[in-house]
Amino acid sequence: MNRVWRVALYEYRRNVFKKSFLWTLLSIPLMVAFGVGSGFVLESLLDNDLPVGYIDQAGIFENAIPAPVSEREEPVEFIPFQSEEEALASLEAKEIQAYYNLPADYYETRTIEIVYSKKPAENANRQWWDFLQINLLSDQPPEIAYRTAAGTDVTVRSMDGKRSVADSGPLFGNLMPLFITMAFLALILMSSGYLMGAVAEEKENRTMEIVVTSVSPLQLIGGKLLGILAIGLTLLVTWTLIVILGVYAGRMMGIGWFQNLAMDWGVILATAAIAAPAYILVGALMIAIGTMVTTTQEGQSFSSIFVIFHMIPLYISFAFLNSPGSSLAVILSVMPFTSLMAVAMRNTFYSVPTWQVAVSVCVQTISALGAVWLASRAFRLGMLRYGQRLSWRGLFQTGQAGE
Amino acid sequence: MHPVEVTQIAKSFGETRAVVDVSFNVRRGEIFGLLGPNGAGKTTAIRIMLNIFQPDRGEVSVLDGPMTEDKKDRIGYMPEERGLYQDIQLERCLLYLASLKGVPDQQAREKLSEYLARFNLAEHKGKKIKELSKGMQQKAQIINTLLHQPELVIIDEPFTALDPLNLELVKNVMEELRDQGVTIIMSTHQMQQVEELCDRILLINDGKNLLYGDLNEIRRRFSGHAVLIRTEDKLPELPGVKESESHNSNLKLTLMDNTSPQDVMKALAASGTNLEKFEVAVPTLNEIFIRVVEEGDAK
């Protein structure tokens, strides 16, 4: 077997057969599941399907028309009471969560009383107002009454017509490029962290000199890169499978959010085109850091800086998401580190021009090539400096060890 | 052609001149001592031989020509700064490193079993490296250097952390390898081991050759024209003796240039002195080392 593959296999096995890898593997799906799950749980906790009562002294509900209810909600039952005593008794018996009292002069005063022991849930409140609205319009043709009560769905469309998002919030398909970017980022940062650790460990354990007298530095780095890439692919494939399973389960359960899975493959391709050189850029810098530091721990503290750089667009999203075509947005979209996240975020609501994607890919590629040069130089200079830190200044000085 | 030929190599790192002018040859099947005080340039010279560093000047021939990637498998190297992967098992670590030397798995396993048994590490093969004692780790390093059956062994401080039993074991292994025709370059500060094992030596300091050649010849050269005697009798007046001083339980007599040890022996015999011991004083390698380095520093 080629020695590059031996190094790759060793790196792969060394990392994948660790307990900590299982946590890494499950961290992203667990995080997403926790986020989505807690959202659903929270929503269901906030909902209360107990009936709501009303005393109609204004005669609005004589021939009550049921309120339109969204597919995602259970309809709340509205029970009429003849007197307040009856309604109060029912509330005390916890048969209803609240009751409304519409006085005889409601049309003149537009005043309604509500009585409850605990504020009624959001779903009950929303359905009550729809119920009231549709019955106030009972003299109108049913379709007008229904349309008024149900409101209007607005779709926000970008000027070039390439991107459209429901005003109520983006669907799964809209957010897919952003999810892919997050997964790519997690992948880049995790796998490059492994890479940095692998190089720093050779130095920390003093195995570097033994290994470079068995394989060439190029074979060593190539093998490590391949091994880490295989780890990255393992993570990516696993996450993708979990997402597919999750989406399938969501569709089977009839969750509306997963029903429209239409995706813009051009956007996904653009994301991948930026992510590939971004991966090499961060990976090469991690090798450079790994050979410059004295311990793995020291290297890890450096790698956290990269996480911050990549997250800059997320931190300042308020500054450019309202005007996704602004100069700031364009700069963030082409700069190394920030580009991947900025382009993905803008692409959710806006169509990033092709030229900006092309410039971004070029900038990432040039940066990646520079980083590879820097990494090879750092490796040559730093690999045998056991217990010594190679400074950034030293990295650019000529006449250093090994040259 | 010798397995190793180093000709006037020089290497600087910025302002620091690590190796100024070093030349030596190592013969096939000999144990060659590469000696020098700390910072003398030994490690840099070794790294140049192994092509880890490129020399600024000079030529190196290793195993009949310039050092190339394919020759790495024929060389066993134990560096000064050494270590093994701390978090993996001894057997797995050594098999992996052997695989990087191109040793087929089955062959590596067989040879490793032999070595583990010989170095009394067989029962520890499942332990992580970090769980082994320093002496055990040192033996593991030596196994790693030899596992792929190299033609040339370059070994830096092989006796560190070894108890007398294991030290003897390592010496025996090195002698066996030499007898099998393996060329060994050994760098150490343990002069007693050099005296016992090495055929020839090179002593360098400040990146330059100070002493180079056959060990016995060097010791003769530094014998200092003196004799060691031990007697219970009062020492008579001896012609040709420049100085007399106590040396351990002996007397060391430093002779004038025109006086030989035989002249002194005759004079002692003629005076009827009962001698318990009479020998030509040959300095230890340690004494030669200190003297040469100090003289070099004084210059």
XYZ file of C-alpha atoms in Angstrom:
702
model
C 0.000 0.000 0.000
C 1.225 3.471 -0.813
C 2.635 5.268 2.233
C 0.335 8.235 1.720
C -2.590 5.837 2.170
C -0.954 4.283 5.228
C -0.675 7.701 6.868
C -4.256 8.476 5.796
C -5.565 5.177 7.171
C -3.720 5.693 10.434
C -5.133 9.213 10.852
C -8.626 8.009 9.992
C -8.590 5.069 12.417
C -6.909 7.068 15.158
C -9.670 9.674 15.106
C -12.750 7.686 14.127
C -12.305 4.957 16.734
C -12.308 7.454 19.565
C -15.356 7.983 21.779
C -15.107 11.720 21.206
C -15.666 11.170 17.468
C -19.091 9.680 18.149
C -20.030 12.905 19.906
C -18.719 14.935 16.976
C -20.674 12.743 14.596
C -23.893 13.186 16.508
C -23.353 16.769 17.661
C -24.799 18.539 14.606
C -27.862 16.269 14.164
C -28.463 16.420 17.915
C -28.140 20.196 17.911
C -30.574 20.534 15.000
C -32.940 17.978 16.514
C -32.760 19.786 19.841
C -33.440 23.159 18.201
C -36.346 21.946 16.094
C -37.671 19.634 18.800
C -37.570 22.240 21.520
C -39.382 24.634 19.149
C -42.156 22.108 18.617
C -42.324 21.258 22.315
C -42.392 24.920 23.280
C -45.127 25.607 20.739
C -47.189 22.665 21.907
C -46.717 23.762 25.530
C -47.920 27.245 24.637
C -50.966 25.838 22.841
C -54.063 24.911 24.782
C -56.866 23.105 22.974
C -59.363 23.414 25.856
C -62.632 25.046 24.672
C -63.287 28.754 25.041
C -66.690 30.032 26.098
C -68.614 33.135 25.144
C -71.753 34.989 26.185
C -73.195 36.625 23.095
C -75.479 39.480 24.182
C -74.875 41.311 20.880
C -76.305 38.511 18.732
C -73.251 38.125 16.568
C -73.105 34.314 16.778
C -76.781 33.490 16.195
C -75.839 31.366 13.192
C -72.200 30.841 14.105
C -69.800 30.185 11.252
C -66.683 28.189 12.276
C -63.364 29.993 12.034
C -60.755 29.016 9.417
C -57.966 27.057 11.139
C -54.499 26.448 9.705
C -53.486 22.882 8.891
C -50.875 22.912 11.627
C -53.386 23.678 14.398
C -56.114 21.758 16.147
C -59.419 23.719 16.072
C -60.445 25.108 19.443
C -64.105 24.617 20.284
C -66.142 27.759 21.143
C -69.028 27.066 23.540
C -71.922 29.535 23.896
C -73.253 30.297 27.404
C -76.531 31.955 28.188
C -75.406 33.605 31.386
C -72.206 34.665 33.059
C -72.936 32.339 36.036
C -72.986 29.341 33.717
C -69.757 30.418 32.020
C -68.053 31.094 35.358
C -69.097 27.686 36.711
C -67.669 26.041 33.613
C -64.416 28.017 33.993
C -64.169 27.018 37.653
C -64.765 23.415 36.663
C -61.849 23.850 34.222
C -64.048 22.798 31.294
C -63.054 25.952 29.442
C -59.828 27.985 29.557
C -61.601 31.406 29.361
C -64.819 33.034 28.317
C -65.605 36.212 26.426
C -68.546 38.445 27.244
C -69.871 40.414 24.278
C -72.222 43.113 25.638
C -75.406 44.131 23.845
C -73.811 47.453 22.826
C -70.712 45.780 21.342
C -71.329 47.312 17.913
C -71.257 50.795 19.463
C -68.532 50.356 22.072
C -66.426 47.518 20.465
C -65.672 46.488 24.011
C -65.391 42.825 25.023
C -64.619 41.380 28.417
C -62.534 38.279 28.898
C -62.475 36.247 32.100
C -59.823 33.650 32.842
C -57.803 32.189 35.688
C -54.785 31.833 33.393
C -54.301 33.830 30.211
C -55.662 31.803 27.264
C -53.164 30.183 24.945
C -51.978 31.854 21.733
C -53.799 29.384 19.475
C -57.087 29.893 21.329
C -56.716 33.657 21.218
C -55.873 33.665 17.491
C -58.777 31.367 16.630
C -61.199 33.451 18.718
C -60.462 36.648 16.792
C -60.814 34.784 13.475
C -64.100 33.337 14.760
C -65.348 36.783 15.749
C -64.195 38.387 12.484
C -65.811 35.810 10.205
C -69.107 36.063 12.115
C -69.074 39.860 12.039
C -68.911 39.511 8.256
C -71.669 36.897 8.100
C -73.773 39.187 5.888
C -71.004 39.149 3.254
C -70.560 36.385 0.682
C -68.816 33.446 2.437
C -65.636 33.642 0.290
C -65.139 37.340 1.195
C -65.775 36.661 4.886
C -63.407 33.700 4.783
C -60.683 35.597 2.905
C -60.875 38.526 5.329
C -60.696 36.276 8.368
C -57.902 34.055 7.007
C -55.826 37.024 5.858
C -53.445 37.034 2.876
C -50.233 35.123 2.239
C -47.545 37.482 0.918
C -44.552 36.187 -1.016
C -41.413 38.324 -1.056
C -39.705 38.103 -4.437
C -36.258 39.362 -5.373
C -36.064 41.956 -8.170
C -34.556 39.496 -10.651
C -37.350 37.028 -9.838
C -34.902 34.266 -8.960
C -35.657 34.122 -5.279
C -39.035 34.158 -3.478
C -39.775 33.655 0.192
C -43.104 33.514 2.019
C -43.632 36.532 4.288
C -44.568 34.159 7.096
C -41.022 32.778 6.946
C -38.757 30.783 4.629
C -39.572 27.171 3.860
C -37.173 24.258 4.231
C -36.117 24.528 0.580
C -35.285 28.232 1.027
C -33.101 27.555 4.014
C -31.352 24.531 2.511
C -28.310 26.525 1.200
C -27.910 28.028 4.667
C -28.122 24.591 6.282
C -25.571 23.254 3.808
C -23.275 26.173 4.593
C -23.595 25.567 8.320
C -22.812 21.888 7.760
C -19.832 22.814 5.548
C -18.586 25.239 8.168
C -18.915 22.694 10.921
C -17.121 20.228 8.674
C -14.325 22.644 7.809
C -13.760 23.672 11.382
C -13.980 20.185 12.852
C -11.838 18.434 10.281
C -9.254 21.191 10.145
C -9.136 21.037 13.921
C -8.281 17.356 13.570
C -5.600 18.273 11.041
C -4.028 20.870 13.289
C -4.115 18.382 16.152
C -2.518 15.683 14.048
C 0.416 17.903 13.053
C 0.833 19.416 16.505
C 0.775 15.937 18.013
C 3.702 14.782 15.833
C 5.630 17.708 17.206
C 4.442 17.372 20.783
C 5.267 13.636 20.851
C 8.578 14.208 19.054
C 7.625 11.679 16.386
C 8.079 14.117 13.526
C 11.783 13.400 13.012
C 11.206 9.636 12.943
C 8.314 9.946 10.526
C 10.083 12.296 8.099
C 12.970 9.828 7.867
C 10.423 7.227 6.690
C 8.191 9.291 4.415
C 8.669 12.622 2.702
C 7.052 15.693 4.285
C 4.780 15.847 1.243
C 3.655 12.237 1.765
C 3.099 12.926 5.453
C 0.998 16.039 4.897
C -0.799 14.475 1.919
C -1.655 11.397 3.975
C -2.897 13.469 6.864
C -5.004 15.622 4.550
C -6.528 12.535 2.930
C -7.234 10.954 6.304
C -8.904 14.087 7.584
C -10.845 14.436 4.334
C -12.123 10.885 4.830
C -13.183 11.841 8.355
C -14.945 14.889 6.929
C -16.738 12.762 4.354
C -17.792 10.313 7.068
C -19.305 13.206 8.983
C -20.939 14.672 5.872
C -22.447 11.391 4.695
C -23.758 10.603 8.171
C -25.275 14.056 8.598
C -26.842 13.888 5.129
C -28.384 10.502 5.898
C -29.747 11.783 9.198
C -31.195 14.879 7.477
C -32.816 12.705 4.770
C -34.301 10.470 7.459
C -35.473 13.516 9.407
C -37.079 15.119 6.375
C -38.709 11.823 5.425
C -40.072 11.462 8.956
C -41.236 15.098 8.919
C -43.100 14.584 5.647
C -44.677 11.370 6.895
C -45.845 13.220 10.007
C -47.356 15.879 7.742
C -45.260 18.749 9.060
C -45.936 21.560 6.605
C -42.399 22.928 6.790
C -40.996 19.826 5.088
C -43.606 19.675 2.328
C -41.947 22.112 -0.079
C -38.436 20.837 -0.690
C -37.810 22.674 -3.954
C -34.157 23.754 -3.963
C -32.091 26.035 -6.140
C -29.261 23.765 -7.260
C -27.371 26.750 -8.695
C -27.118 28.204 -5.201
C -25.982 24.876 -3.784
C -23.332 24.632 -6.516
C -22.130 28.167 -5.730
C -21.913 27.233 -2.046
C -19.847 24.149 -2.880
C -17.577 26.159 -5.235
C -16.770 28.580 -2.412
C -16.574 25.863 0.246
C -13.953 23.745 -1.572
C -11.127 26.349 -1.602
C -12.317 27.569 1.825
C -11.687 24.027 3.108
C -8.147 24.021 1.681
C -7.520 27.529 3.044
C -8.471 26.648 6.618
C -6.858 23.198 6.413
C -3.532 24.634 5.240
C -3.600 27.338 7.912
C -4.277 24.683 10.532
C -1.202 22.751 9.357
C 0.822 25.951 9.608
C -0.456 26.574 13.134
C 0.086 22.927 14.083
C 3.764 23.169 13.166
C 4.214 26.570 14.767
C 2.813 25.829 18.212
C 4.379 23.685 20.923
C 1.338 21.764 22.129
C -1.988 20.570 20.740
C -3.807 22.610 23.380
C -2.102 25.797 22.245
C -3.125 25.056 18.676
C -6.749 24.578 19.645
C -6.916 28.039 21.136
C -5.664 29.424 17.812
C -8.245 27.457 15.848
C -11.086 29.098 17.767
C -10.090 32.373 16.064
C -11.115 30.846 12.736
C -14.539 30.020 14.113
C -15.008 33.677 15.043
C -13.869 34.848 11.572
C -16.333 32.516 9.855
C -19.190 33.641 12.057
C -18.714 37.390 11.470
C -21.584 37.569 8.897
C -23.870 35.902 11.423
C -22.976 38.397 14.154
C -23.544 41.434 11.938
C -26.365 40.012 9.813
C -28.638 42.886 10.896
C -26.266 45.262 9.115
C -26.632 43.745 5.692
C -29.649 41.446 5.507
C -32.016 44.400 5.187
C -30.043 45.514 2.141
C -28.372 42.363 0.821
C -26.933 44.251 -2.148
C -25.016 46.789 -0.016
C -21.244 47.324 -0.183
C -20.773 45.643 3.197
C -22.645 42.589 1.985
C -20.526 42.427 -1.185
C -17.256 42.823 0.750
C -18.206 40.092 3.223
C -19.189 37.883 0.292
C -15.761 37.960 -1.308
C -13.480 38.108 1.724
C -11.722 34.941 2.877
C -13.393 33.276 5.904
C -16.597 35.377 5.764
C -17.537 34.613 2.164
C -19.187 31.221 2.666
C -21.591 32.359 5.360
C -22.296 35.774 3.804
C -23.172 34.349 0.376
C -25.399 31.670 1.907
C -27.245 34.150 4.109
C -27.801 36.587 1.251
C -28.905 33.768 -1.052
C -31.763 32.920 1.291
C -33.588 36.173 0.518
C -31.697 37.587 -2.434
C -30.040 36.421 -5.601
C -26.276 36.981 -5.240
C -24.945 38.037 -8.686
C -22.846 35.428 -10.460
C -19.883 37.797 -10.777
C -19.718 38.132 -6.996
C -19.698 34.354 -6.599
C -16.970 34.127 -9.260
C -14.845 36.792 -7.520
C -15.365 35.017 -4.220
C -14.226 31.667 -5.669
C -11.123 33.377 -7.138
C -10.270 35.115 -3.848
C -10.749 31.865 -1.902
C -8.591 29.935 -4.376
C -5.743 32.488 -4.313
C -5.916 32.597 -0.506
C -5.894 28.801 -0.372
C -2.788 28.633 -2.586
C -1.083 31.224 -0.394
C -2.012 29.260 2.698
C -0.608 26.031 1.206
C 2.677 27.839 0.514
C 2.670 29.204 4.054
C 1.894 25.770 5.492
C 4.715 24.078 3.603
C 7.110 26.776 4.768
C 5.887 26.543 8.359
C 6.218 22.776 8.174
C 9.820 22.946 6.980
C 10.765 25.567 9.557
C 8.739 24.404 12.496
C 8.684 20.620 12.337
C 11.877 20.082 14.328
C 11.502 22.979 16.744
C 10.376 20.853 19.642
C 9.091 22.858 22.576
C 9.696 26.094 20.669
C 7.123 28.318 19.067
C 7.815 29.517 15.531
C 6.808 33.161 15.299
C 4.884 34.617 12.351
C 7.869 36.925 11.840
C 10.217 33.971 11.745
C 7.965 32.332 9.197
C 8.601 35.094 6.692
C 12.317 35.543 7.433
C 14.877 33.933 5.167
C 17.780 31.781 6.308
C 15.773 29.771 8.812
C 16.357 26.147 9.746
C 15.848 23.586 7.088
C 16.003 25.907 4.134
C 33.184 3.357 -1.432
C 32.208 3.680 2.216
C 28.550 3.518 3.269
C 28.822 7.069 4.600
C 31.144 9.724 3.217
C 30.835 13.261 4.483
C 33.092 15.852 2.868
C 33.530 19.367 4.227
C 29.924 20.049 5.047
C 28.802 23.398 6.432
C 25.421 24.647 7.609
C 24.302 27.953 9.100
C 20.936 28.999 10.492
C 20.792 32.737 10.089
C 23.791 34.047 12.034
C 24.412 30.749 13.804
C 27.042 28.488 12.233
C 25.963 25.024 13.340
C 28.433 23.087 11.185
C 31.546 24.829 9.865
C 33.684 22.100 8.350
C 33.062 18.453 9.098
C 34.394 15.493 7.123
C 34.433 11.785 7.903
C 33.884 8.338 6.449
C 32.159 5.404 8.078
C 33.227 1.913 7.053
C 30.852 -0.944 6.377
C 30.202 -3.070 9.449
C 31.771 -0.780 12.031
C 30.416 1.069 15.034
C 31.428 4.669 14.572
C 31.279 7.135 17.454
C 30.156 10.647 16.641
C 31.138 12.632 19.696
C 31.110 16.201 20.830
C 29.866 18.458 23.593
C 26.310 19.793 23.556
C 25.777 22.184 20.662
C 28.857 20.912 18.804
C 26.886 20.311 15.595
C 26.388 16.520 15.824
C 22.604 16.584 15.367
C 22.850 19.032 12.466
C 25.486 16.822 10.816
C 23.217 13.782 11.220
C 20.216 15.680 9.839
C 22.305 16.723 6.842
C 23.287 13.084 6.279
C 19.605 12.142 6.338
C 18.665 14.964 3.977
C 16.410 16.594 6.583
C 18.574 19.691 6.119
C 20.373 20.707 2.952
C 24.034 21.646 3.577
C 25.194 25.115 2.559
C 28.412 23.543 1.345
C 30.034 20.130 1.059
C 28.958 16.696 -0.081
C 27.317 13.723 1.541
C 27.198 10.196 0.223
C 24.976 7.715 2.044
C 24.770 4.060 0.983
C 26.720 4.638 -2.195
C 25.408 7.969 -3.382
C 23.362 11.018 -2.503
C 20.590 10.524 0.034
C 17.303 9.822 -1.743
C 13.752 8.977 -0.624
C 14.090 5.283 -1.516
C 17.137 4.937 0.768
C 15.063 5.878 3.820
C 13.910 2.273 4.160
C 17.528 1.089 4.427
C 18.340 3.407 7.312
C 17.316 3.139 10.933
C 17.364 6.427 12.789
C 16.851 7.137 16.446
C 16.966 10.912 16.890
C 18.084 12.850 19.915
C 14.601 14.337 20.344
C 12.578 11.189 20.325
C 9.132 10.029 21.104
C 6.424 7.654 20.023
C 2.696 8.178 19.732
C 1.780 8.327 23.394
C -1.857 7.384 23.137
C -1.618 4.196 21.145
C -0.561 0.689 22.039
C 3.094 -0.271 21.775
C 2.540 -3.036 19.218
C 0.247 -0.923 17.030
C 2.629 2.027 17.132
C 5.676 -0.025 16.128
C 3.783 -1.867 13.376
C 2.552 1.425 11.941
C 6.031 2.944 11.918
C 7.405 -0.268 10.350
C 4.727 -0.059 7.662
C 5.986 3.447 6.822
C 9.375 1.825 6.233
C 7.743 -0.489 3.732
C 7.936 -3.661 5.833
C 5.197 -6.178 4.919
C 2.773 -6.668 7.793
C 3.490 -10.352 8.439
C 7.241 -9.823 8.358
C 6.937 -6.850 10.696
C 4.842 -8.883 13.146
C 7.324 -11.756 13.195
C 10.337 -9.518 13.678
C 8.505 -7.459 16.294
C 7.661 -10.590 18.320
C 11.343 -11.509 18.278
C 12.457 -8.096 19.436
C 9.715 -7.710 22.047
C 10.721 -11.048 23.552
C 14.404 -10.164 23.474
C 13.858 -6.756 25.075
C 11.422 -8.173 27.658
C 8.556 -6.099 26.347
C 6.289 -8.889 25.061
C 3.928 -8.642 28.007
C 3.651 -4.887 27.566
C 2.789 -4.863 23.862
C -0.873 -4.064 24.565
C -0.059 -1.089 26.761
C -0.170 2.479 25.577
C 3.250 4.048 25.155
C 2.531 6.591 27.876
C 1.959 3.728 30.315
C 5.504 2.407 29.832
C 8.484 3.399 31.959
C 11.224 5.587 30.456
C 13.521 2.599 30.113
C 10.819 0.614 28.328
C 10.119 3.527 26.009
C 13.829 3.714 25.241
C 13.852 0.021 24.335
C 10.746 0.541 22.193
C 12.597 3.313 20.357
C 15.526 1.011 19.720
C 13.175 -1.683 18.395
C 11.582 0.895 16.116
C 15.029 1.811 14.773
C 15.930 -1.804 14.023
C 12.595 -3.422 13.122
C 12.968 -2.946 9.364
C 16.462 -4.492 9.436
C 18.373 -1.462 8.160
C 21.840 -1.537 6.590
C 22.791 1.712 8.269
C 21.806 2.627 11.813
C 22.167 6.157 13.143
C 21.456 6.189 16.813
C 21.639 9.108 19.195
C 22.168 8.411 22.902
C 21.033 4.764 22.806
C 21.801 4.105 26.481
C 19.722 6.860 28.077
C 17.416 5.639 30.878
C 18.667 2.049 30.672
C 19.602 0.043 33.760
C 22.881 -1.964 33.665
C 21.109 -5.127 32.478
C 19.342 -3.437 29.608
C 22.452 -1.429 28.783
C 24.324 -4.697 28.353
C 21.457 -6.049 26.255
C 21.557 -3.062 23.898
C 25.341 -3.306 23.601
C 25.043 -6.993 22.697
C 22.437 -6.208 20.044
C 24.675 -3.528 18.555
C 27.655 -5.862 18.480
C 25.574 -8.558 16.805
C 24.415 -6.098 14.172
C 27.984 -5.026 13.536
C 28.996 -8.670 13.144
C 26.200 -9.065 10.595
C 27.689 -6.213 8.560
C 25.371 -3.437 9.661
C 27.041 -0.030 9.818
C 26.282 1.888 13.016
C 26.846 5.544 13.770
C 26.423 6.190 17.457
C 26.305 9.535 19.135
C 26.595 9.493 22.899
C 28.154 11.196 25.875
C 28.764 7.894 27.632
C 32.483 7.529 26.852
C 32.816 4.180 28.548
C 30.329 2.685 26.092
C 32.165 4.320 23.187
C 35.431 2.772 24.372
C 33.791 -0.639 24.566
C 31.867 -0.510 21.304
C 33.398 1.868 18.799
C 36.119 1.074 16.323
C 36.647 4.624 15.206
C 35.437 8.019 16.381
C 34.967 11.586 15.276
C 35.032 14.298 17.908
C 33.602 17.608 16.761
C 33.247 20.940 18.503
C 31.995 24.294 17.248
C 31.043 22.557 14.015
C 34.595 21.418 13.192
C 36.541 18.143 13.282
C 38.733 17.962 16.401
C 39.706 14.306 16.480
C 39.091 11.639 13.912
C 40.340 8.127 13.466
C 40.958 4.757 15.068
C 40.124 4.799 18.777
C 43.201 2.836 19.892
C 45.456 5.030 17.799
C 43.922 8.148 19.314
C 44.367 6.828 22.829
C 48.000 5.992 22.095
C 48.476 9.456 20.704
C 47.197 10.936 23.950
C 48.977 8.520 26.256
C 50.966 11.510 27.533
C 54.334 9.697 28.037
C 53.627 8.502 31.565
C 53.504 5.287 33.570
C 51.326 4.135 36.427
C 52.962 2.150 39.226
C 51.865 0.744 42.559
C 54.363 -0.259 45.244
C 54.615 -0.524 49.023
C 58.321 0.457 48.907
C 59.740 3.930 49.056
C 60.298 5.124 45.528
C 63.998 5.721 44.681
C 65.305 8.685 42.695
C 64.460 7.851 39.073
C 66.304 9.461 36.182
C 64.137 10.815 33.386
C 61.009 11.267 35.565
C 59.747 14.790 35.332
C 56.900 14.634 37.802
C 55.322 12.218 40.238
C 51.717 12.460 41.409
C 49.174 10.320 43.154
C 46.571 8.905 40.750
C 43.761 6.922 42.438
C 45.674 4.243 44.357
C 48.635 4.507 41.975
C 51.509 6.809 41.327
C 51.617 8.466 37.961
C 55.124 9.225 36.735
C 55.369 11.724 33.904
C 58.480 11.054 31.823
C 60.906 13.361 30.081
C 60.870 13.258 26.307
C 64.089 11.260 26.054
C 62.969 8.634 28.586
C 60.928 5.564 27.695
C 58.719 3.424 30.006
C 61.269 0.641 29.541
C 64.014 2.915 30.969
C 61.911 3.525 34.077
C 61.140 -0.164 34.471
C 64.838 -1.017 34.244
C 65.686 1.653 36.813
C 63.015 0.353 39.203
C 64.227 -3.229 38.772
C 67.804 -2.170 39.348
C 66.820 -0.420 42.588
C 65.079 -3.591 43.815
C 61.708 -1.950 44.230
C 58.880 -4.466 44.615
C 56.230 -3.531 42.053
C 52.605 -4.532 42.414
C 51.647 -2.799 39.185
C 53.395 -1.225 36.243
C 51.593 -0.006 33.139
C 51.877 2.610 30.480
C 49.352 5.325 31.338
C 46.734 5.522 28.601
C 44.121 8.229 29.117
C 40.453 7.347 29.092
C 38.351 8.637 26.236
C 36.628 10.856 28.758
C 39.957 12.493 29.635
C 40.841 12.873 25.970
C 37.414 14.376 25.286
C 37.736 16.961 28.063
C 41.325 17.816 27.152
C 40.691 18.228 23.436
C 37.521 20.255 23.915
C 39.155 22.518 26.511
C 42.205 23.030 24.308
C 39.913 23.795 21.403
C 37.965 26.304 23.472
C 41.226 27.946 24.696
C 42.328 28.452 21.094
